[in-house]
Coordinates of C-alpha atoms in Angstrom, one line a residue:
Chain A
X11 CA 117.6 47.4 64.3
X12 CA 121.1 47.3 66.5
X13 CA 120.9 48.8 70.1
X14 CA 123.5 49.8 72.1
X15 CA 123.0 50.7 76.5
X16 CA 125.7 51.6 77.9
X17 CA 126.0 50.1 81.5
X18 CA 125.4 46.9 82.9
X19 CA 123.6 47.3 85.9
X20 CA 120.1 46.5 87.0
X21 CA 118.2 49.1 84.6
X22 CA 120.9 48.5 81.9
X23 CA 120.6 44.1 81.9
X24 CA 116.6 44.8 82.1
X25 CA 116.4 46.2 79.5
X26 CA 118.7 44.0 77.3
X27 CA 116.7 41.0 78.7
X28 CA 113.5 42.9 77.2
X29 CA 115.0 44.0 74.1
X30 CA 115.8 39.9 73.9
X31 CA 112.4 38.7 75.0
X32 CA 110.7 40.7 72.6
X33 CA 112.9 40.8 69.3
X34 CA 114.8 37.5 68.5
X35 CA 116.6 39.3 65.5
X36 CA 117.8 43.0 66.8
X37 CA 121.2 43.7 67.6
X38 CA 121.9 44.0 71.4
X39 CA 125.5 45.3 72.1
X40 CA 126.1 46.3 76.1
X41 CA 128.5 48.3 77.1
X42 CA 130.4 48.6 80.3
X43 CA 133.3 50.1 82.1
X44 CA 133.9 46.6 84.3
X45 CA 134.0 43.1 83.1
X46 CA 131.4 41.9 85.2
X47 CA 127.3 42.2 85.4
X48 CA 127.4 42.8 89.3
X49 CA 125.0 43.5 91.9
X50 CA 126.3 46.8 93.9
X51 CA 123.9 45.9 96.5
X52 CA 126.0 42.7 97.4
X53 CA 129.6 44.9 97.1
X54 CA 130.0 44.8 101.1
X55 CA 129.7 40.9 100.7
X56 CA 132.6 41.0 98.4
X57 CA 134.5 43.5 101.1
X58 CA 133.6 41.2 104.1
X59 CA 134.7 38.1 102.1
X60 CA 131.5 36.8 101.8
X61 CA 131.2 36.2 98.6
X62 CA 133.6 36.6 95.3
X63 CA 133.5 38.2 92.4
X64 CA 131.3 35.6 90.5
X65 CA 129.1 35.5 93.7
X66 CA 127.8 39.1 93.3
X67 CA 126.9 38.7 90.0
X68 CA 123.2 38.9 89.3
X69 CA 122.7 37.3 86.0
X70 CA 122.7 33.8 84.8
X71 CA 126.4 32.7 84.2
X72 CA 125.4 32.6 79.9
X73 CA 123.4 35.4 80.3
X74 CA 125.6 37.3 77.0
X75 CA 126.0 34.0 75.5
X76 CA 122.5 32.7 75.7
X77 CA 120.8 36.4 75.0
X78 CA 123.1 36.9 72.1
X79 CA 124.5 40.3 73.3
X80 CA 127.6 41.4 72.4
X81 CA 129.1 42.6 75.6
X82 CA 132.0 45.1 75.8
X83 CA 133.7 44.7 79.0
X84 CA 136.1 47.2 80.4
X85 CA 135.2 50.0 77.7
X86 CA 135.1 53.4 78.8
X87 CA 132.1 55.9 76.5
X88 CA 133.8 59.2 76.2
X89 CA 131.4 60.6 74.3
X90 CA 128.3 60.6 72.2
X91 CA 128.1 61.3 69.0
X92 CA 124.4 62.1 68.3
X93 CA 124.6 63.5 64.4
X94 CA 126.2 60.5 63.8
X95 CA 124.8 57.8 65.9
X96 CA 128.2 56.3 67.3
X97 CA 129.4 55.9 70.8
X98 CA 133.2 57.2 71.2
X99 CA 135.7 55.1 72.7
X100 CA 139.5 56.5 73.4
X101 CA 140.1 54.2 70.8
X102 CA 137.7 53.5 68.5
X103 CA 133.3 53.9 67.9
X104 CA 130.5 51.9 67.9
X105 CA 127.5 52.9 66.1
X106 CA 123.5 52.7 67.1
X107 CA 120.1 52.5 66.0
X108 CA 118.8 53.0 69.6
X109 CA 120.4 53.7 72.5
X110 CA 119.9 53.5 75.8
X111 CA 122.5 55.5 78.9
X112 CA 122.0 53.4 81.8
X113 CA 125.2 54.6 83.7
X114 CA 124.0 55.2 87.2
X115 CA 125.2 56.8 89.2
X116 CA 129.0 57.5 91.3
X117 CA 129.9 58.5 94.6
X118 CA 129.9 61.8 95.7
X119 CA 132.8 63.3 97.2
X120 CA 131.8 66.8 99.4
X121 CA 134.2 69.7 99.0
X122 CA 135.6 68.9 102.2
X123 CA 139.2 70.7 102.5
X124 CA 142.2 68.2 101.9
X125 CA 140.0 65.5 100.2
X126 CA 140.3 66.0 96.8
X127 CA 143.7 64.5 95.6
X128 CA 144.5 62.2 99.1
X129 CA 145.4 59.0 98.4
X130 CA 144.1 56.3 100.1
X131 CA 140.0 57.5 99.8
X132 CA 137.6 55.8 98.2
X133 CA 133.7 55.9 97.6
X134 CA 131.8 52.6 97.6
X135 CA 129.9 52.6 94.1
X136 CA 131.8 50.4 92.1
X137 CA 133.3 46.7 92.0
X138 CA 136.7 48.7 91.6
X139 CA 136.1 50.6 95.0
X140 CA 135.4 46.8 96.7
X141 CA 138.3 45.8 95.6
X142 CA 140.5 48.9 96.6
X143 CA 138.8 49.1 99.9
X144 CA 139.4 45.2 100.2
X145 CA 143.0 45.3 99.8
X146 CA 143.8 48.2 101.3
X147 CA 141.5 47.6 104.4
X148 CA 143.6 44.3 105.3
X149 CA 146.6 46.6 105.6
X150 CA 144.7 50.0 107.2
X151 CA 145.1 50.6 110.9
X152 CA 142.4 53.3 111.1
X153 CA 139.6 53.3 108.9
X154 CA 137.8 55.8 109.0
X155 CA 133.9 55.9 107.1
X156 CA 131.9 59.4 106.6
X157 CA 128.3 58.7 106.1
X158 CA 126.7 56.6 108.3
X159 CA 123.3 55.9 105.4
X160 CA 122.8 52.6 103.8
X161 CA 126.3 52.8 101.7
X162 CA 128.3 54.1 104.8
X163 CA 126.8 50.8 107.2
X164 CA 127.5 48.5 104.4
X165 CA 131.2 49.1 104.2
X166 CA 131.6 49.4 108.0
X167 CA 130.2 45.7 108.0
X168 CA 132.0 44.7 105.1
X169 CA 135.0 46.0 107.5
X170 CA 134.2 44.5 110.4
X171 CA 133.7 41.2 109.1
X172 CA 137.5 41.7 108.3
X173 CA 138.0 42.3 111.3
X174 CA 138.7 45.8 111.3
X175 CA 137.4 48.1 113.9
X176 CA 135.9 51.2 111.6
X177 CA 134.6 54.9 112.7
X178 CA 131.8 56.2 111.1
X179 CA 131.6 59.8 111.4
X180 CA 128.0 61.3 110.2
X181 CA 126.1 64.8 110.7
X182 CA 123.1 63.7 111.5
X183 CA 122.5 62.6 115.0
X184 CA 121.2 59.7 113.9
X185 CA 122.6 56.5 111.5
X186 CA 120.1 55.7 108.6
X187 CA 118.2 58.8 108.8
X188 CA 117.1 58.8 106.0
X189 CA 115.6 55.3 106.1
X190 CA 114.5 54.8 110.0
X191 CA 113.5 56.7 112.7
X192 CA 115.3 57.3 116.0
X193 CA 114.5 53.9 117.9
X194 CA 114.8 51.9 115.2
X195 CA 117.9 53.0 113.6
X196 CA 119.4 52.7 117.5
X197 CA 118.6 49.3 117.4
X198 CA 121.5 49.0 114.9
X199 CA 123.9 51.3 116.2
X200 CA 123.9 49.1 119.1
X201 CA 124.7 45.9 117.1
X202 CA 127.3 47.7 115.4
X203 CA 129.0 48.8 118.4
X204 CA 128.5 45.7 120.1
X205 CA 130.4 44.5 117.0
X206 CA 133.6 46.9 117.2
X207 CA 132.4 50.0 115.2
X208 CA 132.8 53.5 116.2
X209 CA 130.3 56.4 115.7
X210 CA 130.9 59.9 115.6
X211 CA 127.7 61.3 115.5
X212 CA 126.1 64.9 114.8
X213 CA 129.9 65.4 113.9
X214 CA 130.8 67.4 110.6
X215 CA 134.1 66.8 108.9
X216 CA 136.3 69.6 109.1
X217 CA 139.7 68.5 107.1
X218 CA 141.1 66.0 105.6
X219 CA 145.1 66.2 106.2
X220 CA 147.7 64.4 104.1
X221 CA 151.3 62.8 104.8
X222 CA 154.3 63.9 102.3
X223 CA 153.5 61.2 100.0
X224 CA 149.9 62.4 99.8
X225 CA 148.1 59.3 101.5
X226 CA 145.3 60.9 104.2
X227 CA 146.9 60.3 108.0
X228 CA 143.4 62.3 109.5
X229 CA 140.3 64.1 109.7
X230 CA 139.6 66.8 111.9
X231 CA 136.2 66.9 113.1
X232 CA 133.5 70.0 113.8
X233 CA 134.4 69.8 117.5
X234 CA 138.1 70.3 116.6
X235 CA 139.2 67.0 117.8
X236 CA 141.2 64.8 115.1
X237 CA 141.2 61.1 114.4
X238 CA 143.9 58.9 113.1
X239 CA 142.9 57.5 109.7
X240 CA 144.8 55.8 106.9
X241 CA 142.2 54.3 105.1
X242 CA 139.1 56.9 104.2
X243 CA 135.4 55.8 103.0
X244 CA 133.0 58.6 101.8
X245 CA 129.6 57.4 101.5
X246 CA 127.7 61.1 101.6
X247 CA 125.5 59.7 98.8
X248 CA 125.5 59.8 95.1
X249 CA 124.7 61.7 92.0
X250 CA 124.0 60.3 88.7
X251 CA 126.9 59.5 86.2
X252 CA 126.6 62.4 83.7
X253 CA 129.6 64.2 83.8
X254 CA 131.1 62.4 80.2
X255 CA 127.5 63.8 78.7
X256 CA 128.8 67.8 79.3
X257 CA 129.1 68.2 75.4
X258 CA 126.7 65.6 73.6
X259 CA 123.0 67.8 73.2
X260 CA 121.6 65.2 75.9
X261 CA 119.9 67.7 78.1
X262 CA 120.7 67.1 81.6
X263 CA 119.5 68.5 84.7
X264 CA 120.3 66.4 88.7
X265 CA 120.2 63.6 86.1
X266 CA 119.9 62.6 82.2
X267 CA 116.4 64.7 81.6
X268 CA 114.0 62.2 80.3
X269 CA 109.8 62.2 79.4
X270 CA 107.9 59.6 80.3
X271 CA 108.6 57.6 77.9
X272 CA 112.2 57.8 79.0
X273 CA 113.2 59.3 76.2
X274 CA 115.6 61.9 76.1
X275 CA 115.7 65.8 74.0
X276 CA 117.8 63.7 71.4
X277 CA 116.2 61.3 68.6
X278 CA 116.7 57.1 69.3
X279 CA 118.4 58.1 72.7
X280 CA 116.8 57.0 76.1
X281 CA 118.0 56.9 79.8
X282 CA 117.0 54.3 82.7
X283 CA 117.9 53.7 85.6
X284 CA 120.3 56.2 88.6
X285 CA 121.5 58.3 85.6
X286 CA 117.7 59.9 85.4
X287 CA 117.9 60.9 89.0
X288 CA 113.9 59.4 89.1
X289 CA 115.5 57.2 92.1
X290 CA 118.0 55.4 93.7
X291 CA 116.3 52.5 94.1
X292 CA 116.2 48.9 92.2
X293 CA 113.1 47.7 91.6
X294 CA 112.7 50.8 90.0
X295 CA 115.6 51.2 88.0
X296 CA 114.6 47.3 86.6
X297 CA 111.3 48.9 85.8
X298 CA 113.0 51.9 84.0
X299 CA 115.0 49.8 81.9
X300 CA 112.0 47.3 81.0
X301 CA 109.7 50.4 79.6
X302 CA 113.2 52.3 77.7
X303 CA 113.4 48.5 76.3
X304 CA 109.4 48.6 74.9
X305 CA 109.7 52.0 73.9
X306 CA 113.3 51.4 71.6
X307 CA 111.3 48.6 70.2
X308 CA 108.2 51.1 68.9
X309 CA 106.0 49.7 71.4
X310 CA 105.3 52.4 73.5
X311 CA 105.2 52.1 77.2
X312 CA 104.4 55.2 79.6
X313 CA 106.9 55.0 83.4
X314 CA 104.4 55.7 86.1
X315 CA 105.4 54.6 88.7
X316 CA 107.6 56.5 90.3
X317 CA 107.4 56.3 94.1
X318 CA 110.6 55.4 95.4
X319 CA 110.4 56.2 99.6
X320 CA 110.8 52.7 100.4
X321 CA 113.7 50.5 101.3
X322 CA 115.0 47.7 103.2
X323 CA 117.6 46.8 105.8
X324 CA 119.2 43.7 106.9
X325 CA 122.1 44.1 109.2
X326 CA 123.2 41.4 111.8
X327 CA 119.9 39.4 111.5
X328 CA 117.7 41.9 112.0
X329 CA 115.6 43.0 108.8
X330 CA 113.6 46.0 108.6
X331 CA 111.4 48.1 106.2
X332 CA 110.4 51.7 105.7
X333 CA 108.1 52.8 103.6
X334 CA 107.3 56.5 103.0
X335 CA 107.3 58.6 105.6
X336 CA 109.3 58.5 108.9
X337 CA 108.4 60.6 111.3
X338 CA 104.8 62.0 111.5
X339 CA 104.4 65.8 111.0
X340 CA 102.1 67.9 112.5
X341 CA 98.2 66.5 112.6
X342 CA 99.6 62.7 111.9
X343 CA 98.6 60.2 114.4
X344 CA 101.1 57.2 115.0
X345 CA 100.7 54.2 116.2
X346 CA 103.3 51.9 117.2
X347 CA 104.7 48.6 119.4
X348 CA 107.1 46.4 120.2
X349 CA 108.4 44.1 121.9
X350 CA 112.0 42.5 123.3
X351 CA 112.4 41.4 119.1
X352 CA 110.4 44.0 116.9
X353 CA 109.9 47.6 117.0
X354 CA 106.8 48.8 114.1
X355 CA 105.4 52.0 113.8
X356 CA 102.8 53.3 111.1
X357 CA 101.9 57.0 110.7
X358 CA 98.4 57.7 109.7
X359 CA 97.3 61.0 108.1
X360 CA 93.4 61.5 108.2
X361 CA 93.1 57.9 108.1
X362 CA 95.5 57.0 105.3
X363 CA 98.4 55.0 105.9
X364 CA 101.6 57.5 104.7
X365 CA 104.4 55.9 106.4
X366 CA 105.7 52.4 108.1
X367 CA 108.6 51.4 109.4
X368 CA 108.7 47.4 110.8
X369 CA 111.8 46.1 112.3
X370 CA 112.4 42.3 113.6
X371 CA 109.8 41.0 111.5
X372 CA 109.1 42.0 108.4
X373 CA 106.7 38.7 107.3
X374 CA 103.9 39.5 105.1
X375 CA 104.2 42.8 104.9
X376 CA 104.3 44.0 101.2
X377 CA 101.1 45.5 101.3
X378 CA 102.0 48.8 103.5
X379 CA 103.6 49.8 100.2
X380 CA 100.5 49.4 98.3
X381 CA 98.9 51.0 101.0
X382 CA 101.1 54.5 101.2
X383 CA 101.3 54.4 97.3
X384 CA 97.7 54.4 96.7
X385 CA 96.6 56.4 99.7
X386 CA 94.2 53.6 100.4
X387 CA 91.8 55.3 103.9
X388 CA 91.6 52.2 106.5
X389 CA 89.9 54.1 108.3
X390 CA 87.0 52.1 107.4
X391 CA 88.5 48.8 108.4
X392 CA 89.8 47.3 111.7
X393 CA 90.5 49.5 114.2
X394 CA 93.2 47.5 115.4
X395 CA 95.4 48.8 112.7
X396 CA 98.0 46.1 113.0
X397 CA 95.3 43.7 111.5
X398 CA 95.0 45.9 108.0
X399 CA 96.1 43.8 105.2
X400 CA 95.3 42.8 101.3
X401 CA 91.9 41.0 102.8
X402 CA 90.0 44.0 103.2
X403 CA 91.1 45.2 99.1
X404 CA 90.8 41.3 97.9
X405 CA 89.9 40.9 94.3
X406 CA 90.7 38.2 91.8
X407 CA 91.5 38.7 87.8
X408 CA 90.2 36.2 85.3
X409 CA 93.7 35.0 85.1
X410 CA 93.7 33.8 88.9
X411 CA 96.4 36.6 89.5
X412 CA 95.3 39.1 92.9
X413 CA 94.1 42.5 92.2
X414 CA 94.2 45.2 94.9
X415 CA 89.8 46.8 94.9
X416 CA 90.1 50.0 96.2
X417 CA 87.1 51.7 97.8
Chain B
X16 CA 101.2 28.1 82.9
X17 CA 99.5 26.5 85.8
X18 CA 98.1 28.8 88.7
X19 CA 96.3 27.6 91.8
X20 CA 92.8 29.0 91.6
X21 CA 90.8 30.5 94.6
X22 CA 87.7 31.0 94.8
X23 CA 87.8 32.7 98.2
X24 CA 83.9 31.9 99.1
X25 CA 84.5 28.5 99.4
X26 CA 87.0 28.6 102.0
X27 CA 86.3 27.7 105.5
X28 CA 89.7 28.6 107.4
X29 CA 90.4 24.8 108.1
X30 CA 94.1 25.5 107.1
X31 CA 94.8 22.0 105.7
X32 CA 96.4 23.9 103.0
X33 CA 98.8 25.1 105.2
X34 CA 99.2 22.1 107.7
X35 CA 100.0 20.5 103.4
X36 CA 102.6 23.0 102.7
X37 CA 104.9 22.9 105.8
X38 CA 104.7 19.4 105.4
X39 CA 105.6 19.0 102.1
X40 CA 108.6 21.4 102.9
X41 CA 109.6 20.3 106.0
X42 CA 113.5 18.5 106.5
X43 CA 113.0 16.8 109.8
X44 CA 110.8 14.1 111.0
X45 CA 109.7 15.8 113.8
X46 CA 105.7 16.2 114.9
X47 CA 104.0 18.9 113.3
X48 CA 103.1 21.6 115.0
X49 CA 101.3 25.1 114.1
X50 CA 102.8 26.9 117.0
X51 CA 106.6 25.1 116.4
X52 CA 108.7 28.6 114.9
X53 CA 110.7 25.9 112.8
X54 CA 107.3 25.1 110.5
X55 CA 106.1 27.7 108.5
X56 CA 103.7 27.6 105.5
X57 CA 103.8 29.3 102.6
X58 CA 100.4 30.2 102.1
X59 CA 98.0 31.8 104.9
X60 CA 94.4 32.2 105.1
X61 CA 93.4 35.8 105.8
X62 CA 90.1 37.5 107.7
X63 CA 88.8 40.5 106.3
X64 CA 86.7 43.2 108.1
X65 CA 83.4 41.5 107.5
X66 CA 85.7 37.7 109.0
X67 CA 85.4 36.2 105.7
X68 CA 88.6 33.9 104.8
X69 CA 90.6 35.4 101.9
X70 CA 93.1 32.8 100.9
X71 CA 96.8 34.1 100.8
X72 CA 98.7 32.5 98.1
X73 CA 101.6 33.1 96.1
X74 CA 100.3 33.9 92.9
X75 CA 103.4 33.7 90.5
X76 CA 102.7 36.9 88.7
X77 CA 102.7 37.1 85.1
X78 CA 104.7 40.3 85.9
X79 CA 106.4 39.4 89.7
X80 CA 107.1 42.5 91.7
X81 CA 109.5 40.3 93.9
X82 CA 111.7 39.2 90.9
X83 CA 111.8 43.0 89.7
X84 CA 113.2 44.0 93.2
X85 CA 115.4 41.2 93.4
X86 CA 119.3 42.8 92.9
X87 CA 120.9 38.9 93.6
X88 CA 119.0 36.6 90.7
X89 CA 117.9 34.5 93.0
X90 CA 114.2 35.0 92.5
X91 CA 113.4 34.6 88.4
X92 CA 110.5 33.7 86.4
X93 CA 110.9 30.4 84.9
X94 CA 109.9 31.2 81.2
X95 CA 109.1 27.1 80.5
X96 CA 107.0 26.8 84.0
X97 CA 105.9 30.7 84.3
X98 CA 106.7 30.0 88.0
X99 CA 108.2 32.5 90.4
X100 CA 111.5 30.4 91.6
X101 CA 113.8 31.2 94.7
X102 CA 117.6 30.1 94.6
X103 CA 118.3 30.5 98.5
X104 CA 122.5 29.8 97.6
X105 CA 122.3 32.8 95.1
X106 CA 119.9 34.9 97.9
X107 CA 121.2 38.1 99.7
X108 CA 118.4 38.3 102.2
X109 CA 117.9 41.9 100.9
X110 CA 113.9 41.1 101.9
X111 CA 113.4 43.6 98.9
X112 CA 111.2 40.9 97.9
X113 CA 109.0 40.8 100.4
X114 CA 108.4 44.5 100.4
X115 CA 107.5 44.3 96.9
X116 CA 105.1 41.8 97.0
X117 CA 102.2 44.0 96.3
X118 CA 100.1 41.3 98.6
X119 CA 101.8 40.5 101.2
X120 CA 102.4 37.0 100.5
X121 CA 106.4 37.0 101.0
X122 CA 108.2 36.5 104.6
X123 CA 111.8 35.8 105.6
X124 CA 112.3 32.6 107.6
X125 CA 111.0 33.2 111.0
X126 CA 113.8 31.6 113.0
X127 CA 116.8 33.4 111.5
X128 CA 116.3 35.4 108.4
X129 CA 118.6 34.0 106.0
X130 CA 116.0 33.3 103.7
X131 CA 112.9 34.0 101.8
X132 CA 109.4 31.2 102.6
X133 CA 108.4 31.2 99.4
X134 CA 105.6 28.6 96.8
X135 CA 107.6 26.8 95.0
X136 CA 104.7 25.0 93.4
X137 CA 106.1 22.1 95.0
X138 CA 108.7 21.2 92.2
X139 CA 110.0 18.2 94.7
X140 CA 106.6 16.8 94.1
X141 CA 106.1 16.9 90.8
X142 CA 104.8 20.5 90.7
X143 CA 101.8 19.4 91.7
X144 CA 100.4 21.5 94.9
X145 CA 100.2 19.9 97.8
X146 CA 97.9 22.5 99.4
X147 CA 95.6 21.7 96.3
X148 CA 95.3 18.0 97.2
X149 CA 94.6 18.7 100.9
X150 CA 92.1 21.1 100.6
X151 CA 88.5 20.0 101.5
X152 CA 86.2 22.6 99.8
X153 CA 88.0 23.2 96.7
X154 CA 88.7 26.7 97.7
X155 CA 92.2 25.7 95.3
X156 CA 92.6 24.4 92.3
X157 CA 95.7 24.1 90.1
X158 CA 94.4 25.4 86.3
X159 CA 96.3 26.1 83.4
X160 CA 95.8 30.0 82.9
X161 CA 97.2 31.8 80.0

C-alpha cells in the first residue's frame, strides 16, 4: 500500500507517524512546499531571533529516515487527478493508493482597497513569510500589523525582539478579543506598550497606499488618519488551503468536506487538520491526522472530539489559558478573583462551567477543559469554585491510568 | 511499561511523596521547605469534597494528551520505556500541555514560567520513582502494566 500525504504540518506529521507505527511495510510519501517540517506556532521565535530554522522543527532530526518516509520537499502540488490516483506537480506526478490532504490553512487578506498587489506586504503563516518579515523588518522604519489576534501579536512580539516598534491596528476594542476577556487582554496590551508596541484599537483600515515602485508607503484608517508604513503584516485570520482543489471533484465548503472518518467524497482520499476547517487548534490537527491514518489503513476510527474553543497564550512571562466562553451571557454566573499576579474567571450556567480564563497562574488547570467539554455540573461540589478539581471525579482504570467519573 | 499505581484509600496525605519529588529534582543544596517557591513537586495530593485524599501523579498515559498538544516536539512518549518525557530545551513554553492534561497534573514552573514541571519517573535515579520509595503506606507503588 502506498500512502501519500500532502503537507508536513501537525496533521500530516501525526498521520505519517501513525501510519508507520501501524504498518512496517507500507510506503509513505510526504510532500511539502518547504524543506522543513516546522511548527508555525514558533515562527515568531524565528523572527525575533530566539530560534533558527532548525530550532522551530517539531520532529526528531532523523524523523523521515528513521520512519522510512520519502520526503518530497520544496514541491507544490498543482492538482489531484483522482481518476488516475495521482497528485500532479508542474513537472511530474506521484501516484497513490491512499491520499491525505493536510495542506493546512493560508493567511486571509481582507478586501482592503490598495492591498492587493502592494509590495512588502506579508501574512505570517509559513516559514517563507517569517523569512520575509525578518529580512524586510531589519530595514523597515514603519512596521504596521493589521490584526491583534494571536498571530498579529506573535508578529509584533517577534518585531519587538528585533528592536522594532510596530503599530498594531485592530478593528475590535481590545486585543486578543477571540481569546481573552477585556481585563486579561489589557494586561498584555500594557506589556506590549511598555515594550514599545503601539495599538490602534477600534480602528478600521480603509486603504493601503503604495509609492511609484509599488512598495507599500502608508495605510489610511477609518478615522481619516494615515500611518506611514514600509512593511505591512496582515494577520486577519486564516482560511483552509483549498484553492488548488477547485477542479479535483473533491467537495469543499469552507474547507475540504469530510465525514466522521475524515474521508472526502472521493474514495481513498482523506483530509485532516486546518484544511478541513473543523478547527484551528494544534491538538485537534494532530488527533485528526492520527484518525485519518487509521482509516487509511482500514482500521475504522471516528473523529469525535471536535471541541476547539481552547487556547493558551504566553507573552512577557505571563501565561494565560482560556477554554469555552470568554464573557458571560444573560443568565450566566461569573466568578472571578485577582491579585497582583493573577486574574481568574469562571463562567457558570446552571451550575455547569461554560468558560474559564486563567492568567498569571495556570498551574494544574487542565481539568477545566474536561469540566467544560463534558458539561459537568459542579454545583453539588465545593461551594468554593476555586476548589473544584479532578478529585471529585477521581477514577482509576485497571492499568493504573486515571479516568473521569461523571455523576 | 512501568507506572506508579495509586491506591487512594491508603493515602494519609502526609506529602512524603511531594517532599521526595522536590528532593529528587532540586539542583541546589538549599534546605528543603514547602513554602520556598523554588521547590516544586511534580505530584500533589488533592482533597475531594468529602475530604478524602486523592493523589495526583502523572500517569504517563497510553495516549498522552500533553504530547498530542505539544507543538515543539518537547513532550513525547518514549516508545521504549512508555514514559512521557519532556525536553526543556525544545520546549517553546506555549503551555498547551498544561491546558490539555485532562487531570490537571502539569504546571509551568512557579518562579519563571519558563518550563513545565513534569514527572520524569526519576530517570536520573535509575527510573525508581523517589516518591514511591518514601510513601509510608504503600498508597503508591511502581508496577509493570500493559
